[in-house]
Coordinates of C-alpha atoms in Angstrom, one line a residue:
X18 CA -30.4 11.2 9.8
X19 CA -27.6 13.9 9.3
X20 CA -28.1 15.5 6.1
X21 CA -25.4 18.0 4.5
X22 CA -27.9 20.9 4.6
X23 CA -27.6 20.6 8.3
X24 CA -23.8 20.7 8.5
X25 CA -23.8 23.6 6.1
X26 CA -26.6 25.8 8.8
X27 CA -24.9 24.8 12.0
X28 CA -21.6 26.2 10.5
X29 CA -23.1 29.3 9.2
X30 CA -25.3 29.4 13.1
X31 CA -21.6 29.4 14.8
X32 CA -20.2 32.0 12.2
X33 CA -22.7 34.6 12.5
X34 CA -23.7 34.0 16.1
X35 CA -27.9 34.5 15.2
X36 CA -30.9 32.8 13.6
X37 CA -31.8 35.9 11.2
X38 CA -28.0 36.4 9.9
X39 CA -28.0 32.8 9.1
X40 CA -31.6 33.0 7.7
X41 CA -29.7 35.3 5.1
X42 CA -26.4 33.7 4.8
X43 CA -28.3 30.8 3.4
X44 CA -30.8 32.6 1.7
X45 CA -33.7 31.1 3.9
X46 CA -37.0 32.1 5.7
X47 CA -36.8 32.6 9.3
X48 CA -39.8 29.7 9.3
X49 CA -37.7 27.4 6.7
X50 CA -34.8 27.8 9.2
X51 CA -36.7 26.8 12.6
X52 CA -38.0 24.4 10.7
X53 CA -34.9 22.5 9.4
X54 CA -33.3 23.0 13.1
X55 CA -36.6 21.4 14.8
X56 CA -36.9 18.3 12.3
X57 CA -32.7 18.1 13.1
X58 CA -33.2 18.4 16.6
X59 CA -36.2 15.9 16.8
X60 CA -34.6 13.4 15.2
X61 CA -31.5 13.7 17.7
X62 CA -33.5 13.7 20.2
X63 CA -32.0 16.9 22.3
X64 CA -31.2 20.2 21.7
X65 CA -28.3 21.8 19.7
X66 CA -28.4 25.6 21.1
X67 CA -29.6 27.5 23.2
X68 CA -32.5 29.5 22.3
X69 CA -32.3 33.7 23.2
X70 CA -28.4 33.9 23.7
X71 CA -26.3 35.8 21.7
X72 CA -23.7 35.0 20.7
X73 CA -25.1 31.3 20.2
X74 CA -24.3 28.9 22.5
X75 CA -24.0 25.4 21.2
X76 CA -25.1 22.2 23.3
X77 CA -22.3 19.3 23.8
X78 CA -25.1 17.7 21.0
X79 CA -24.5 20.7 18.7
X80 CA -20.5 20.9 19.1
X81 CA -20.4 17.2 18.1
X82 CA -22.2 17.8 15.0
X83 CA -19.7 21.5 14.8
X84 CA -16.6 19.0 14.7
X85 CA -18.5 16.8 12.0
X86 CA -19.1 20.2 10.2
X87 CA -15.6 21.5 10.2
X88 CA -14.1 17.6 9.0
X89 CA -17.0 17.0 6.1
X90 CA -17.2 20.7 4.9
X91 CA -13.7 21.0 4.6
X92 CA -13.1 17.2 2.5
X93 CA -16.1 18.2 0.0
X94 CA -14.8 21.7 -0.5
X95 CA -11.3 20.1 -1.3
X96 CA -13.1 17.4 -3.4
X97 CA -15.2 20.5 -5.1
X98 CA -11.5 22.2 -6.1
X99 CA -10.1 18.7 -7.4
X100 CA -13.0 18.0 -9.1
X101 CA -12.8 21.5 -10.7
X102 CA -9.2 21.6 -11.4
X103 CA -9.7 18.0 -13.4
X104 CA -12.1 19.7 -15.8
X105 CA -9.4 22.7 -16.6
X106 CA -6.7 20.1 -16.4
X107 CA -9.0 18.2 -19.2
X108 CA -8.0 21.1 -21.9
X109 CA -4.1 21.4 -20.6
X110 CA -1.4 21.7 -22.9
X111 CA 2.2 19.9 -22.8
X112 CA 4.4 21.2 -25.1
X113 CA 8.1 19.2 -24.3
X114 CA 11.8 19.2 -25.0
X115 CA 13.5 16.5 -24.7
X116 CA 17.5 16.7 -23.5
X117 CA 17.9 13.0 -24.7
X118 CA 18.0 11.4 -28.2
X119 CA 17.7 8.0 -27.2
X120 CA 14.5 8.8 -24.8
X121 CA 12.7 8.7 -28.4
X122 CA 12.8 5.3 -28.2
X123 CA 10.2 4.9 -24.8
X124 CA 8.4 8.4 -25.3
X125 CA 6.8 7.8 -28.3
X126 CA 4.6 4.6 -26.9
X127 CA 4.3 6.6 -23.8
X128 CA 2.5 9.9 -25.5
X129 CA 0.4 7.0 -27.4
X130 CA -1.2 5.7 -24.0
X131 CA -1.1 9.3 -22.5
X132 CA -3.2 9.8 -25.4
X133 CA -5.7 7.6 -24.8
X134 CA -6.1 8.8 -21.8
X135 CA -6.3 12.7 -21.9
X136 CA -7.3 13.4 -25.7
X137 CA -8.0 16.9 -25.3
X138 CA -4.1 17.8 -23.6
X139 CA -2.5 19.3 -26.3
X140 CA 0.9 17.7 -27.0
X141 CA 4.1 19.0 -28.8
X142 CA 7.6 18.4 -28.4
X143 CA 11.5 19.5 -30.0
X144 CA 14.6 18.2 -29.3
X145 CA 16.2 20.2 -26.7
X146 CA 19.7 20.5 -28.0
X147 CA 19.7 23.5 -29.6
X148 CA 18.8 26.0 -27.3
X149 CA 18.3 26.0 -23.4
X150 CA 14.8 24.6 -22.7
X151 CA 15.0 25.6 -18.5
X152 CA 14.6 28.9 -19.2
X153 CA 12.1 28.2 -21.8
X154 CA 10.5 26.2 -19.1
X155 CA 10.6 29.0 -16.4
X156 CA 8.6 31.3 -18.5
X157 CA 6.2 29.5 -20.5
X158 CA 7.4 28.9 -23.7
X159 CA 7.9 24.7 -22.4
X160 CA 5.5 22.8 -20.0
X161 CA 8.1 19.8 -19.3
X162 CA 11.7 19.3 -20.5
X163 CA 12.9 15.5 -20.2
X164 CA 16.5 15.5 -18.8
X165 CA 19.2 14.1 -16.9
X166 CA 20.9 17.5 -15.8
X167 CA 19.7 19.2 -12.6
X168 CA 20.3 23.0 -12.7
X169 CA 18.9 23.9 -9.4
X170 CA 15.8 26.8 -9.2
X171 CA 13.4 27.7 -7.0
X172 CA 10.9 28.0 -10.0
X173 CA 11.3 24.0 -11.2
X174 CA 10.8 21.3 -9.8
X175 CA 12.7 17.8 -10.9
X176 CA 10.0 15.0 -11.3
X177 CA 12.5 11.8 -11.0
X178 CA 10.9 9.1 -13.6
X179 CA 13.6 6.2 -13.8
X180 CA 17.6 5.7 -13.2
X181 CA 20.0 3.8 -15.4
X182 CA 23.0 3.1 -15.7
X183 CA 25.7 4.8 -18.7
X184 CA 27.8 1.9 -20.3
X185 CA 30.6 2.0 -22.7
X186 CA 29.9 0.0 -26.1
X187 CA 33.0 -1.2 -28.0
X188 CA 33.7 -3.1 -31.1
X189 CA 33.5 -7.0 -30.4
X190 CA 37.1 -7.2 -31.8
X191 CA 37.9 -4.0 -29.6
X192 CA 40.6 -4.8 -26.9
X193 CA 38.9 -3.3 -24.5
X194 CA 35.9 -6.1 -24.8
X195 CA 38.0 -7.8 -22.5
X196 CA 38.0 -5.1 -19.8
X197 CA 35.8 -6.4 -17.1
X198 CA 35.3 -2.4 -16.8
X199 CA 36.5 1.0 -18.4
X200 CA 38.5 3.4 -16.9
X201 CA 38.7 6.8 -18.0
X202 CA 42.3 6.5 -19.4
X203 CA 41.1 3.6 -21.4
X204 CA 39.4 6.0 -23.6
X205 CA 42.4 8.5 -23.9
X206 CA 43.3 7.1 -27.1
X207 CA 39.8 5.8 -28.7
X208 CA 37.4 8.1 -31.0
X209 CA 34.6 8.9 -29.0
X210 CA 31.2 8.8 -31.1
X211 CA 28.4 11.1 -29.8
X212 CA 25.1 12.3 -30.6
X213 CA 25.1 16.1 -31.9
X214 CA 25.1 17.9 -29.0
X215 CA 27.7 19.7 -27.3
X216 CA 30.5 17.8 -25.1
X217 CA 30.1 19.8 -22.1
X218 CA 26.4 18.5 -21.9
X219 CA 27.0 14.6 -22.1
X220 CA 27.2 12.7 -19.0
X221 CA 30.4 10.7 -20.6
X222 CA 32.2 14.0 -20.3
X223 CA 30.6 16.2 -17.2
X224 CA 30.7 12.4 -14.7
X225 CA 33.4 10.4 -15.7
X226 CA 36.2 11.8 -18.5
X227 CA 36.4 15.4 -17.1
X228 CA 36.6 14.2 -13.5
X229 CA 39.8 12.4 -14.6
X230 CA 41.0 15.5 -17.0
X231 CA 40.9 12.6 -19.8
X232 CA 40.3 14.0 -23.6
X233 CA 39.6 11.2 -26.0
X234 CA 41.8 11.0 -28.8
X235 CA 39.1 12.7 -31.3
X236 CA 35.1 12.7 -31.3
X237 CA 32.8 11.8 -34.1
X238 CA 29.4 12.5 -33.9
X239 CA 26.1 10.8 -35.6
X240 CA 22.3 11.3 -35.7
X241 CA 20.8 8.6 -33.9
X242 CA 21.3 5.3 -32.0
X243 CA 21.0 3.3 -34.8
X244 CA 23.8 4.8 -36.6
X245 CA 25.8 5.0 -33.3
X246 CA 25.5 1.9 -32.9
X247 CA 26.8 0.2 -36.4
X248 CA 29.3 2.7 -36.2
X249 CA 30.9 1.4 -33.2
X250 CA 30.0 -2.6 -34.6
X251 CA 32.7 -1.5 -37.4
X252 CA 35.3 -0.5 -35.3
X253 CA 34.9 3.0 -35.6
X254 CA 34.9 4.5 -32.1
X255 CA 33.5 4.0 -29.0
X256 CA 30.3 5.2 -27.3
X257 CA 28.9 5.8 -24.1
X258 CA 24.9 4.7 -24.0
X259 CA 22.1 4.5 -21.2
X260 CA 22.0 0.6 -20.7
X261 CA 18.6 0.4 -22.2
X262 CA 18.7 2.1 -25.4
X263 CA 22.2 -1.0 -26.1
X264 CA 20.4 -3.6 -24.6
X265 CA 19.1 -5.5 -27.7
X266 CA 21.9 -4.8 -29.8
X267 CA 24.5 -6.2 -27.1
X268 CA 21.8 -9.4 -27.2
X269 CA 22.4 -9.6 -30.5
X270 CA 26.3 -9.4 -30.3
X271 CA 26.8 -6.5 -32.8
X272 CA 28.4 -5.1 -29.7
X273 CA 29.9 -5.4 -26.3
X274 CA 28.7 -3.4 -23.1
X275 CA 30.9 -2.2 -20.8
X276 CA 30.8 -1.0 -17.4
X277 CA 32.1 2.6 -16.5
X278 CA 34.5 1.6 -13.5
X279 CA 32.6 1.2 -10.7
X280 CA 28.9 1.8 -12.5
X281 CA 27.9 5.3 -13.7
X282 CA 24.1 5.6 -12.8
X283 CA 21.8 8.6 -13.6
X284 CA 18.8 9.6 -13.1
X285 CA 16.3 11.0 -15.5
X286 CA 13.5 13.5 -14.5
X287 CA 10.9 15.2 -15.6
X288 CA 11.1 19.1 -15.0
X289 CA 8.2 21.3 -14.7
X290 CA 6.9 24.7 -13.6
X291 CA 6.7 24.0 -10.1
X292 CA 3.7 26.3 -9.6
X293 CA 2.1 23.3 -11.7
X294 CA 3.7 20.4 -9.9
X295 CA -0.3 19.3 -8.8
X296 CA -1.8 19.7 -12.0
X297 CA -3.7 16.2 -12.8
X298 CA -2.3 16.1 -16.4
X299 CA 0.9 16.0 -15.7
X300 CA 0.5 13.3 -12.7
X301 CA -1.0 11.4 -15.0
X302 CA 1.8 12.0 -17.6
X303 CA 5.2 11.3 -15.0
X304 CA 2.3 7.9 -14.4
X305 CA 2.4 6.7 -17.8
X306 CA 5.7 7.6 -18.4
X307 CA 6.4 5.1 -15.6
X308 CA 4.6 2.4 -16.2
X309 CA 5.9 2.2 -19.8
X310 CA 9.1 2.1 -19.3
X311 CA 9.3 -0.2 -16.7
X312 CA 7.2 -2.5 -18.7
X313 CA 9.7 -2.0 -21.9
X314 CA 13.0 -0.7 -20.8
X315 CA 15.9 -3.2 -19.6
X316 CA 17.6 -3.1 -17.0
X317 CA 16.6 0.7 -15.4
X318 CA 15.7 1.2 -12.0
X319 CA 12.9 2.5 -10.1
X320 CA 13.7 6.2 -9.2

């Protein structure tokens, strides 16, 4: 009985305060504008104005249908700017750093799906160790930098997509396999093993050893987790790992996990412009993101 068209002429009646103003508003004939009002009003069964005022005065009949207006009009204009900013979204791009080596291991299956899903999003990533991807972010050069390090500003925002937990993997013959946990001075005297990337920036160093003003004995550094990992097996060093990159490998007793103390749990998060924190390709990327990794990754938590 109440069509759109109706909701749309009552609102314009109210705004301009007179049949001929509305007539043009809406690009209508003063006869196709009585006409629409008098089918509306017959079916109602009363009268919405009062005819020969000026302003318009609405009936309690016509303020009813006002309210209606100002609710429906405002939800299909929202739904018109959603539905528009899906078809821009369509054609984004996501170029990406990622401040983690062993995050290679759940973002490649994740970009697969995301994929699937948005074809036309233009994807690129680097690793973000050698240079400072926030700033790259804050201007444009980045869309999204994966990273465990919060550097407060107004112009990101932090997108938190998991926690886990930092262990300590030793040698199975290692003494400190007995440890029911590690203690900063346990590593005083042990050859740390680390990715490639500067010490300052490793959550080994910043959360646990600086706190205690504990230098390892000397560092070694290696590619990837792999490597990492058989280096430790052979007695090498020590290394500090998120629980779900050493999960298998600890299954498979090539090494021992360790706690640090008490736990040391981070969060990782997804940083982005924060002028684009609604865009729908990038909900739909923290989404997948996810969803994959709780489906694959051991032993994280949801953020």
């Amino acid at each position: 009985m109440i069509e759109l068209k109706h909701l749309r002429t009552l609102s314009v009646l109210r705004d301009t305060g007179s049949l001929t103003a509305t007539a043009n508003t809406l690009c209508l004939t003063q006869s196709a504008l009585s006409h629409q009002l008098k089918d509306l009003e017959q079916r109602l069964g009363g009268q919405l104005f009062l005819r020969k005022t000026r302003p318009v005065k609405f009936t309690a009949e016509g303020d009813i249908l006002l309210n209606l207006a100002d609710t429906i009009i405002l939800q299909i204009t929202h739904a018109e700017h959603e539905l528009a900013n899906i078809k821009q979204d369509a054609n984004g791009r996501l170029h990406m750093a990622i401040e983690c080596h062993s995050c290679f291991q759940w973002l490649m299956p994740a970009l697969k799906e995301y994929q699937g899903q948005w074809p036309a999003v233009t994807l690129d990533f680097s690793s973000g160790f050698g240079f400072e991807p926030l700033p790259a972010l804050a201007c444009g050069e980045l869309d999204l930098v994966i990273t465990s390090d919060i550097q407060p500003r107004s112009e990101i925002h932090y997108e938190p997509l998991f926690d886990f937990e930092m262990r300590l993997i030793v040698s199975v013959n290692s003494p400190l396999a007995e440890k029911p946990f590690i203690t900063p001075q346990d590593i005083a005297d042990q050859t740390m093993l680390s990715y490639p990337v500067q010490k300052n920036r490793l959550d080994i160093v910043k959360h646990f050893l600086q706190p205690a003003g504990i230098e390892p004995k000397a560092w070694k550094q290696a590619d990837n987790t792999l490597m990492l990992v058989q280096m430790v097996s052979a007695g090498l060093g020590v290394a500090a790992l998120p629980n779900w990159a050493i999960h298998d490998f600890a299954q498979q007793g090539l090494v021992v996990s360790k706690p640090l103390e008490q736990g040391l749990w981070r969060r990782l998060f997804a940083a982005i412009r924060a002028s684009e924190q609604q865009r729908h390709y990038l909900q739909a990327f923290f989404a997948t993101a996810r969803q994959q990794c709780q489906l694959h990754l051991e032993g994280i938590k949801s953020a």
